[in-house]
Amino acid sequence: MNRTDRLYALVEELRAASPRPRSARELAAGFEVSVRTVERDISALQQSGVPIYAEPGRRGGYVLDKSMSLPPLNFTPAEAVAVAVALSEASGSPFALHARSALRKLVAAMPAPEGERARLLAARVHLLAEPEPYPRVSRVIEQALLHRRVLVIDYTDVKGEATRREVEPAVFVGGRGGHWYLVGWCRLRRDARIFRLDRIARAEETDEPSPEHPPERFAPQVPGLVFGNPELD
C-alpha cells in the first residue's frame, strides 16, 4: 500500500473506531508499518486539517473527532452480518475499500455487546472472495466522476498496444464477466470508448472540467447494456 492509500485508510480506520482510540502500535500492526511511520502519517493528516487528536493514558491513542462518526445503531447481530454478506459482493468492484469502511463504521456504532455478538456470528460465516484488483485506479476514476474532471490514463488494449489517453468520464459499468469498466469520451480516438479497469496501468485526475455526458448516450457502445443504478433507499 502506498502512502496516499495508507493516509486515506488511516482516516477510515479511525472514523470506524471513533469515539474509541486506536494506539499507534495497533495501527502499525494493522497496516504492517512501523510505529514511527504511523506517527508521521497522523502528523501529516493533522497538518492537513483532519480533526485527529491524541488521547493520553494507558488505554489512549488517536481519535477522530466524534462529529465525524455515527451515532449508536440498534442493528441486531444477524442484521449486521447480513449487511456484511451483502457488502462482500463489492469485493471485486471499485468500491471494495468503501464497502469495508462502511462495515467497520456500522459495527463500531453498535453497542459493544451487540457488536461482539455480530463478530462471533460472522466468524462462523465463510465466503469465497478475491482481493480488489484495481484499488488505486478505481479511486482516482471515482473522484474524477464525482468532480466531473478529465482523466489521463495509461491504457493497454486487447492487442497489447499501450497508449496515453485523455478521457471525459461518463459512467462505471460493472458485472460483465466479473470485470469493471470505465465508459467515456476518448479524445485520442475522438469517439466513445470502453476501458477495462484492469488494463489501466495509471490514472490521473486533471484540473480540467469535463463536459457532462449522460450515460444513456453510450448505450450503443455497450451491446445489450441496460443502464441501472444502485438503490440507496
Tab-separated table of C-alpha atoms in Angstrom, residues 17 22 25 29-30 57 97 121 145 148 209-210 216 219 231:
chain	number	residue	atom	x	y	z
A	17	ALA	CA	-13.357	3.120	15.653
A	22	ARG	CA	-6.564	3.372	18.415
A	25	ARG	CA	1.036	0.236	17.845
A	29	ALA	CA	0.290	-3.708	13.155
A	30	GLY	CA	-2.837	-3.339	11.043
A	57	GLY	CA	-3.308	7.366	29.200
A	97	LEU	CA	-12.460	-0.332	0.080
A	121	LEU	CA	-21.620	-14.848	14.309
A	145	LEU	CA	-16.576	11.164	-11.942
A	148	ARG	CA	-16.580	15.927	-13.333
A	209	PRO	CA	-13.704	20.276	-16.077
A	210	SER	CA	-15.254	17.502	-18.146
A	216	GLU	CA	-27.558	6.692	-21.962
A	219	ALA	CA	-25.545	2.590	-24.600
A	231	GLU	CA	-30.696	1.850	-4.956
